[in-house]
Coordinates of C-alpha atoms and ligand atoms in Angstrom, one line a residue:
M1 CA -4.5 -52.3 -13.1
L2 CA -7.2 -49.7 -13.7
T3 CA -6.4 -46.1 -14.8
P4 CA -8.2 -43.9 -12.6
P5 CA -10.7 -41.7 -14.5
A6 CA -9.2 -38.1 -16.1
A7 CA -11.6 -36.6 -14.0
A8 CA -9.8 -37.5 -10.7
M9 CA -6.3 -36.7 -12.1
P10 CA -5.2 -33.2 -10.4
V11 CA -5.2 -30.8 -13.3
P12 CA -1.8 -29.0 -13.7
G13 CA -2.1 -25.2 -13.1
H14 CA -6.0 -25.6 -11.9
I15 CA -7.2 -23.0 -10.0
D16 CA -10.3 -23.9 -7.9
P17 CA -12.7 -21.5 -8.5
V18 CA -14.8 -22.7 -5.1
P19 CA -13.5 -20.0 -2.4
V20 CA -12.1 -21.7 0.2
P21 CA -13.2 -20.3 3.7
R22 CA -10.6 -18.6 5.2
A23 CA -10.1 -18.7 9.2
L24 CA -11.7 -15.8 10.7
P25 CA -9.8 -12.7 12.2
M26 CA -10.5 -14.0 16.2
R27 CA -9.3 -11.3 18.6
A28 CA -8.3 -12.3 22.0
D29 CA -11.3 -12.0 23.8
G30 CA -12.9 -14.3 21.6
R31 CA -14.8 -12.1 19.0
V32 CA -14.3 -11.9 15.4
D33 CA -13.2 -8.4 13.9
L34 CA -15.5 -7.9 11.0
L35 CA -13.6 -5.1 9.6
G36 CA -11.9 -6.0 6.2
L37 CA -14.1 -9.1 5.5
S38 CA -14.8 -10.0 2.3
K39 CA -18.8 -9.8 1.6
A40 CA -19.0 -13.6 1.7
D41 CA -16.8 -13.9 4.7
L42 CA -18.7 -11.6 6.6
R43 CA -21.9 -13.9 5.7
M44 CA -19.9 -16.8 7.1
A45 CA -19.0 -15.0 9.8
L46 CA -22.7 -14.8 10.6
E47 CA -23.3 -18.3 9.8
T48 CA -20.9 -19.8 12.1
A49 CA -22.2 -17.6 14.9
Q50 CA -25.2 -20.1 14.1
L51 CA -27.8 -17.5 12.0
E52 CA -29.8 -19.1 9.4
P53 CA -28.4 -18.7 5.9
K54 CA -31.1 -16.1 5.1
Q55 CA -30.8 -14.2 8.3
A56 CA -27.3 -14.2 7.6
K57 CA -27.5 -13.0 3.9
L58 CA -29.5 -9.8 5.4
R59 CA -27.6 -8.7 8.2
A60 CA -24.2 -9.5 6.1
K61 CA -26.1 -6.3 3.7
Q62 CA -26.9 -4.4 6.9
L63 CA -23.6 -4.5 8.5
W64 CA -21.7 -4.0 5.2
H65 CA -23.6 -0.7 4.7
W66 CA -23.2 0.4 8.1
I67 CA -19.7 -0.3 8.3
Y68 CA -18.6 1.0 4.9
N69 CA -21.0 3.4 4.1
R70 CA -21.3 5.2 7.4
G71 CA -18.6 4.3 9.6
V72 CA -20.2 3.1 12.3
T73 CA -18.5 1.1 14.9
D74 CA -21.1 0.3 17.7
F75 CA -24.1 -1.9 16.7
S76 CA -26.1 0.1 19.0
L77 CA -26.1 3.0 16.3
M78 CA -27.4 0.3 13.8
T79 CA -31.0 1.6 13.6
D80 CA -32.3 -1.1 11.1
I81 CA -31.1 -3.9 13.1
S82 CA -33.4 -5.3 15.8
K83 CA -32.6 -3.9 19.9
T84 CA -32.2 -8.1 20.5
M85 CA -29.7 -8.6 17.8
Q86 CA -27.5 -5.6 18.7
P87 CA -26.3 -7.2 21.8
W88 CA -26.4 -10.5 20.1
L89 CA -23.8 -8.9 17.8
A90 CA -21.6 -7.0 20.0
Q91 CA -21.1 -10.2 22.2
R92 CA -19.8 -12.3 19.1
F93 CA -17.9 -9.2 16.9
V94 CA -16.1 -5.7 16.6
I95 CA -15.7 -3.7 13.9
S96 CA -12.4 -2.2 14.9
R97 CA -10.2 0.7 13.9
P98 CA -6.1 0.7 14.5
E99 CA -4.7 2.6 17.5
V100 CA -3.6 5.7 16.9
V101 CA -0.7 6.3 18.8
E102 CA 0.7 9.9 17.2
A103 CA -1.5 11.9 14.7
Q104 CA 0.9 14.7 13.4
V105 CA -0.1 17.5 10.6
S106 CA 2.7 19.0 8.6
T107 CA 2.5 22.9 8.0
D108 CA 2.1 21.8 4.4
G109 CA -1.7 20.0 5.7
T110 CA -0.1 16.7 5.3
R111 CA -1.4 14.3 8.4
K112 CA 0.8 11.0 9.4
W113 CA -0.7 8.7 12.0
L114 CA 1.6 6.2 14.0
L115 CA -0.7 3.0 14.4
R116 CA -0.4 0.1 16.5
S117 CA -1.7 -3.5 16.0
D118 CA -3.1 -5.7 18.7
D119 CA 0.0 -7.5 18.7
G120 CA 1.8 -4.1 19.4
Q121 CA 3.3 -3.5 16.1
D122 CA 3.5 -0.2 14.7
Y123 CA 2.8 1.0 11.0
E124 CA 1.9 4.3 9.4
A125 CA -0.4 6.0 7.2
V126 CA 0.0 9.8 5.3
F127 CA -2.9 11.5 4.0
I128 CA -1.9 14.4 1.2
P129 CA -4.3 17.0 0.3
D130 CA -4.4 18.6 -2.8
A131 CA -6.2 21.0 -4.6
D132 CA -8.2 18.6 -6.6
R133 CA -7.4 15.7 -4.8
G134 CA -6.8 14.1 -1.5
T135 CA -4.5 10.8 -1.6
L136 CA -3.8 8.6 1.3
C137 CA -0.5 6.7 1.1
V138 CA -1.2 3.4 2.5
S139 CA 1.1 1.2 4.6
S140 CA 1.1 -3.0 3.3
Q141 CA 3.6 -4.1 5.7
V142 CA 5.3 -3.4 8.9
G143 CA 8.7 -2.3 8.0
C144 CA 9.9 -4.1 4.5
T145 CA 12.2 -7.1 3.5
L146 CA 13.6 -5.4 0.8
N147 CA 15.9 -3.0 1.7
C148 CA 16.1 -0.5 -1.0
R149 CA 19.4 1.3 0.4
F150 CA 17.6 4.5 -0.2
C151 CA 14.8 3.8 2.0
H152 CA 14.3 4.2 5.5
T153 CA 11.4 1.8 5.8
G154 CA 13.6 -0.8 4.3
T155 CA 16.1 -0.2 7.5
M156 CA 13.2 -1.9 10.0
R157 CA 14.2 -4.9 11.7
L158 CA 10.9 -5.8 12.3
V159 CA 8.7 -6.9 9.7
R160 CA 5.0 -8.5 9.3
N161 CA 2.7 -8.5 7.3
L162 CA -0.3 -6.5 7.6
T163 CA -4.0 -8.1 7.5
A164 CA -6.8 -7.0 5.4
G165 CA -8.4 -5.8 8.2
E166 CA -5.5 -3.3 9.3
I167 CA -4.8 -2.3 5.7
V168 CA -8.5 -1.0 5.2
G169 CA -8.2 0.1 8.6
Q170 CA -5.9 2.7 7.7
V171 CA -8.5 4.0 5.0
M172 CA -11.4 4.1 7.9
L173 CA -9.2 5.8 10.3
A174 CA -8.7 8.3 7.5
R175 CA -12.0 8.9 6.9
D176 CA -13.0 9.3 10.6
A177 CA -10.1 11.9 11.2
L178 CA -11.0 13.9 7.8
G179 CA -15.3 13.3 9.0
E180 CA -16.4 11.9 5.7
W181 CA -19.2 10.0 7.2
P182 CA -21.5 8.9 5.4
S183 CA -19.7 7.5 2.0
Q184 CA -20.7 10.3 -0.6
P185 CA -19.7 10.1 -4.4
E186 CA -19.3 14.0 -5.0
G187 CA -17.2 16.5 -3.1
R188 CA -14.8 14.3 -0.6
M189 CA -11.4 14.8 0.6
L190 CA -9.9 11.4 0.4
T191 CA -10.2 10.6 -3.3
N192 CA -7.4 8.7 -4.0
I193 CA -5.3 6.0 -2.4
V194 CA -1.7 4.8 -3.2
M195 CA -0.3 1.5 -1.8
M196 CA 3.5 3.5 -1.4
G197 CA 3.5 3.8 2.4
M198 CA 5.8 1.0 4.4
G199 CA 6.1 -2.6 3.0
E200 CA 6.2 -3.8 -0.5
P201 CA 2.6 -4.9 -1.3
L202 CA 3.0 -7.6 -3.9
Y203 CA 5.2 -9.8 -1.0
N204 CA 1.4 -9.2 0.8
F205 CA -0.7 -9.6 -2.1
D206 CA -3.3 -11.8 -0.6
A207 CA -4.0 -9.4 2.1
V208 CA -3.5 -6.3 -0.1
R209 CA -5.9 -7.7 -2.9
D210 CA -8.7 -8.6 -0.3
A211 CA -8.1 -4.9 1.2
L212 CA -8.3 -3.1 -2.0
H213 CA -11.6 -5.2 -3.5
V214 CA -13.2 -4.0 0.2
V215 CA -12.3 -0.7 -0.3
M216 CA -13.4 -0.8 -4.3
D217 CA -16.8 -2.1 -3.5
G218 CA -19.6 -0.1 -4.8
D219 CA -21.8 -0.6 -2.0
G220 CA -19.3 0.9 0.7
L221 CA -16.2 3.3 0.3
A222 CA -16.4 2.6 -3.5
L223 CA -13.3 4.0 -4.4
S224 CA -12.8 3.4 -8.3
K225 CA -9.8 1.1 -9.5
R226 CA -8.5 4.0 -11.2
R227 CA -8.0 6.5 -8.2
I228 CA -5.8 3.7 -6.7
T229 CA -2.1 3.1 -7.2
L230 CA 0.0 -0.1 -6.5
S231 CA 3.8 1.0 -6.4
T232 CA 5.9 -2.0 -6.4
S233 CA 9.7 -2.3 -6.7
G234 CA 9.2 -5.0 -9.5
V235 CA 8.0 -8.2 -7.7
V236 CA 7.8 -9.5 -11.2
P237 CA 6.1 -12.8 -11.1
M238 CA 3.0 -11.1 -9.4
M239 CA 2.7 -8.4 -12.1
A240 CA 0.6 -10.3 -13.8
R241 CA -1.9 -11.3 -10.6
A242 CA -2.0 -7.7 -9.7
G243 CA -3.1 -6.9 -12.9
D244 CA -5.9 -9.7 -13.2
E245 CA -7.0 -9.7 -9.6
I246 CA -6.7 -6.3 -8.2
G247 CA -6.8 -4.4 -11.6
V248 CA -5.5 -1.2 -10.1
N249 CA -2.8 1.6 -11.5
L250 CA 0.4 0.4 -11.6
A251 CA 3.9 2.4 -10.5
V252 CA 7.3 0.8 -10.9
S253 CA 10.2 1.7 -8.8
L254 CA 12.7 1.7 -11.5
H255 CA 15.2 4.3 -10.2
A256 CA 17.8 3.3 -12.2
V257 CA 18.4 2.2 -15.4
T258 CA 22.2 0.0 -15.6
K259 CA 22.5 -3.2 -13.6
D260 CA 25.5 -1.7 -11.6
V261 CA 23.2 0.7 -10.3
R262 CA 20.0 -0.6 -9.9
D263 CA 21.4 -4.0 -8.5
E264 CA 22.7 -1.1 -5.8
I265 CA 20.3 0.6 -4.8
V266 CA 17.2 -1.7 -5.3
P267 CA 18.7 -5.0 -4.4
L268 CA 15.7 -7.2 -5.7
N269 CA 17.0 -6.2 -9.4
R270 CA 20.0 -8.7 -8.3
K271 CA 16.6 -11.4 -9.1
Y272 CA 15.0 -9.8 -11.1
G273 CA 16.6 -7.7 -13.9
I274 CA 15.5 -4.6 -15.7
E275 CA 14.4 -5.8 -18.9
E276 CA 12.5 -8.7 -17.0
L277 CA 10.9 -5.7 -15.4
L278 CA 10.0 -3.6 -18.0
Q279 CA 8.8 -6.8 -20.1
A280 CA 6.2 -7.3 -17.5
C281 CA 5.2 -3.5 -17.1
A282 CA 4.4 -4.4 -21.2
D283 CA 2.5 -7.3 -20.2
Y284 CA 0.4 -5.7 -17.5
P285 CA -3.3 -5.9 -18.5
G286 CA -5.3 -2.5 -18.9
A287 CA -1.6 -0.7 -19.3
N288 CA -2.8 1.9 -22.2
N289 CA -2.5 5.6 -23.2
A290 CA -5.3 6.3 -21.1
R291 CA -4.0 4.5 -18.4
R292 CA 0.0 4.7 -17.9
I293 CA 2.3 3.0 -16.0
T294 CA 4.3 5.2 -13.4
F295 CA 8.0 4.8 -13.2
E296 CA 9.2 6.3 -9.8
Y297 CA 12.6 7.7 -10.6
V298 CA 14.2 8.9 -6.8
M299 CA 16.7 11.3 -7.8
L300 CA 20.3 10.3 -6.5
K301 CA 23.0 13.1 -6.6
D302 CA 25.8 11.4 -9.3
R303 CA 24.3 8.3 -9.2
N304 CA 21.7 7.7 -11.5
D305 CA 20.6 11.3 -12.3
S306 CA 23.3 12.3 -15.3
D307 CA 22.0 12.9 -19.1
A308 CA 23.0 9.7 -20.3
D309 CA 20.8 7.7 -17.6
A310 CA 18.0 10.1 -18.8
H311 CA 18.3 9.0 -22.6
E312 CA 18.9 5.6 -21.6
L313 CA 15.4 5.9 -19.6
V314 CA 14.2 6.8 -23.0
R315 CA 15.6 4.0 -24.9
L316 CA 13.9 1.3 -22.7
L317 CA 10.3 3.1 -22.2
R318 CA 10.5 3.1 -26.3
K319 CA 12.0 -0.4 -26.4
Y320 CA 9.1 -1.9 -24.5
R321 CA 6.4 0.3 -26.3
L322 CA 5.9 0.9 -22.5
P323 CA 2.6 3.5 -22.0
A324 CA 4.5 5.3 -19.7
K325 CA 4.8 8.5 -17.2
V326 CA 7.9 9.3 -15.4
N327 CA 7.7 10.5 -11.8
L328 CA 10.9 12.1 -10.5
I329 CA 11.3 12.1 -6.6
P330 CA 13.6 14.3 -5.3
F331 CA 15.3 11.8 -2.3
N332 CA 14.5 12.5 0.7
P333 CA 17.4 12.4 3.5
W334 CA 17.1 10.8 6.6
P335 CA 19.9 10.2 9.0
G336 CA 22.3 8.4 8.0
A337 CA 21.2 7.9 4.7
P338 CA 24.1 7.1 2.1
Y339 CA 22.8 9.6 -0.3
E340 CA 22.4 13.3 -1.0
C341 CA 19.4 14.3 -3.5
S342 CA 20.5 15.7 -7.3
T343 CA 20.7 19.6 -7.3
P344 CA 17.2 21.3 -8.3
E345 CA 19.3 22.1 -11.9
R346 CA 20.1 18.5 -12.5
I347 CA 16.2 17.5 -11.7
R348 CA 15.1 19.9 -14.5
R349 CA 17.8 19.2 -17.0
F350 CA 16.8 14.9 -16.5
S351 CA 13.4 15.8 -17.0
D352 CA 13.5 18.0 -19.9
I353 CA 15.4 15.1 -21.6
V354 CA 12.5 12.6 -21.0
F355 CA 9.9 15.3 -21.8
E356 CA 11.5 16.2 -24.8
A357 CA 11.3 12.6 -25.8
G358 CA 7.2 13.0 -25.6
I359 CA 7.2 11.9 -22.3
S360 CA 5.5 13.2 -19.3
A361 CA 8.1 13.5 -16.4
P362 CA 7.2 16.0 -13.7
T363 CA 9.1 16.2 -10.5
R364 CA 7.0 15.1 -7.2
T365 CA 6.9 17.8 -4.6
P366 CA 7.8 16.5 -1.2
R367 CA 4.9 16.9 1.3
G368 CA 5.3 16.4 4.8
R369 CA 8.8 16.6 5.0
D370 CA 8.5 17.9 8.7
I371 CA 6.9 15.7 10.5
D372 CA 9.0 13.0 8.3
A373 CA 6.1 11.8 6.3
A374 CA 7.8 12.2 2.8
C375 CA 8.5 8.9 0.7
G376 CA 11.0 6.8 2.1
Q377 CA 10.9 8.7 5.5
L378 CA 8.4 5.9 7.1
K379 CA 10.0 4.4 9.8
T380 CA 8.2 4.1 13.3
A381 CA 9.2 6.1 16.5
A382 CA 9.4 2.6 18.0
E383 CA 12.2 1.7 15.8
K384 CA 13.8 5.3 15.7
K385 CA 13.8 5.0 19.6
S386 CA 15.5 1.7 19.6
R387 CA 18.3 3.1 16.9
A388 CA 18.7 6.2 19.4
E389 CA 19.2 3.6 22.4
L390 CA 21.6 1.8 20.5
D391 CA 23.6 4.9 19.4
R392 CA 23.3 5.5 22.9
L393 CA 24.6 2.3 24.3
A394 CA 27.6 2.8 21.5
A395 CA 28.6 5.9 22.7
E396 CA 28.7 4.8 26.8
K397 CA 30.7 1.9 25.3
Q398 CA 32.9 4.4 23.7
A399 CA 33.1 6.6 26.8
A400 CA 33.7 3.2 29.3
L401 CA 36.8 2.6 26.4
G402 CA 38.2 5.9 27.6
Ligands
SAH501 N1 7.7 -1.2 -1.9 C1 7.1 -0.2 -2.7 C2 5.8 0.6 -2.4 C3 6.4 1.8 -1.2 S1 8.0 2.9 -1.2 C4 8.0 0.5 -3.7 O1 9.3 0.4 -3.5 O2 7.4 1.0 -5.1 C5 7.0 4.3 -2.4 C6 8.0 4.9 -3.1 O3 8.9 6.1 -2.2 C7 9.1 4.0 -4.1 O4 8.9 4.8 -5.1 C8 10.1 4.3 -3.5 O5 11.1 3.9 -4.2 C9 10.3 5.6 -2.4 N2 11.6 6.0 -1.9 C10 11.9 5.2 -0.7 N3 12.4 5.9 -0.1 C11 13.0 6.9 -0.4 C12 13.6 8.1 -0.5 N4 14.1 8.3 0.9 N5 13.3 9.7 -0.8 C13 12.3 9.4 -1.9 N6 11.7 8.7 -2.2 C14 12.0 7.0 -1.8
SF4_502 FE1 10.9 -1.5 0.7 FE2 9.8 0.3 -1.1 FE3 11.5 1.0 0.7 FE4 12.4 -0.7 -1.1 S1 11.5 1.4 -1.4 S2 12.5 -1.1 0.7 S3 10.8 -2.0 -1.7 S4 9.6 0.1 1.1

């Protein structure tokens, strides 16, 4: 028997460098949504609609500019595209925006949007203005499967991944609301993005990666990777890929320094323990003193806030030689939450211990608490209502029982 030539053998671990065409996001009306497509997929969408490859290349370039530089959603406003071509495009394509169910503004200027997808799923985005920057907190999933005990999002029953278009859509919508078209490099309000809304971004890796590539593209929204931060609760196997394929700043939701406590508050710790997580941080590409990894630490009264916890945190960060900064997050309460926030004195003491070891440890000021926009408070109105309904039903049952 002849042995097959080596070239025909599958190479273990080989990654095919040829991009595999993905199904285009077709809507119920048969039109394809261009928002969130990569440059290559945008071109492919035009070729699939029977444009000549050369034409498709040119039109894709023009469309990219109109979509991401000018914020235009109406083909008839694209002045360098011919009057006959405009309706042809409109028949086949749309440039979507998420439907806004509710827009709220906090007394501190924080804005929150409740958004609804075509299939009726709700998710949220939050904009936090500061003196020197404006940060958009973007969701990657509807709900979250990870059930961290202190996080309201983790109690949502419905979970689905957002598409790249829905993730990019949050940025486009914020730009619309802030009146920031055309895109310009200087003086804009939306300067930073944090993947810290609903969901675990590394459980929706492909869509988050594709969306962030669109957001970082220099011909469009052009946000630098240094102004984007991805926060993970510690999905260790995806961290190296996040560094290689996305390359943005990393934030890690550490929250505890002992196995017992972290197992309780971040259940994913039972799968990927603290030491494994810190090793993955040490290996994260591009982490150095100029680009430190942020360790998020939610301050829970009498759970994770002792002096001993602070000293252990310092020991662990040193052991792995991590270029680190620690972000202390006062726990934001929500109805029925099983924890309380540490006292301000306790938080200060904890911060001082870490700071005295040479690691910066600021406390994050809670923003938008009055509109439930602060960290961990995101849970959509639809879900809240169903909880309220459940409570009402429970009360009725109780009353019936006498
Ligand atoms: N799933 C990712 C990103 C979204 S959560 C992650 O967990 O990292 C963004 C941050 O808010 C995380 O650090 C999370 O632990 C924190 N957080 C969640 N609930 C909170 C609450 N109730 N109070 C304060 N911070 C909270
Ligand atoms: Fe999910 Fe992050 Fe909330 Fe944990 S803290 S439940 S990972 S959104």
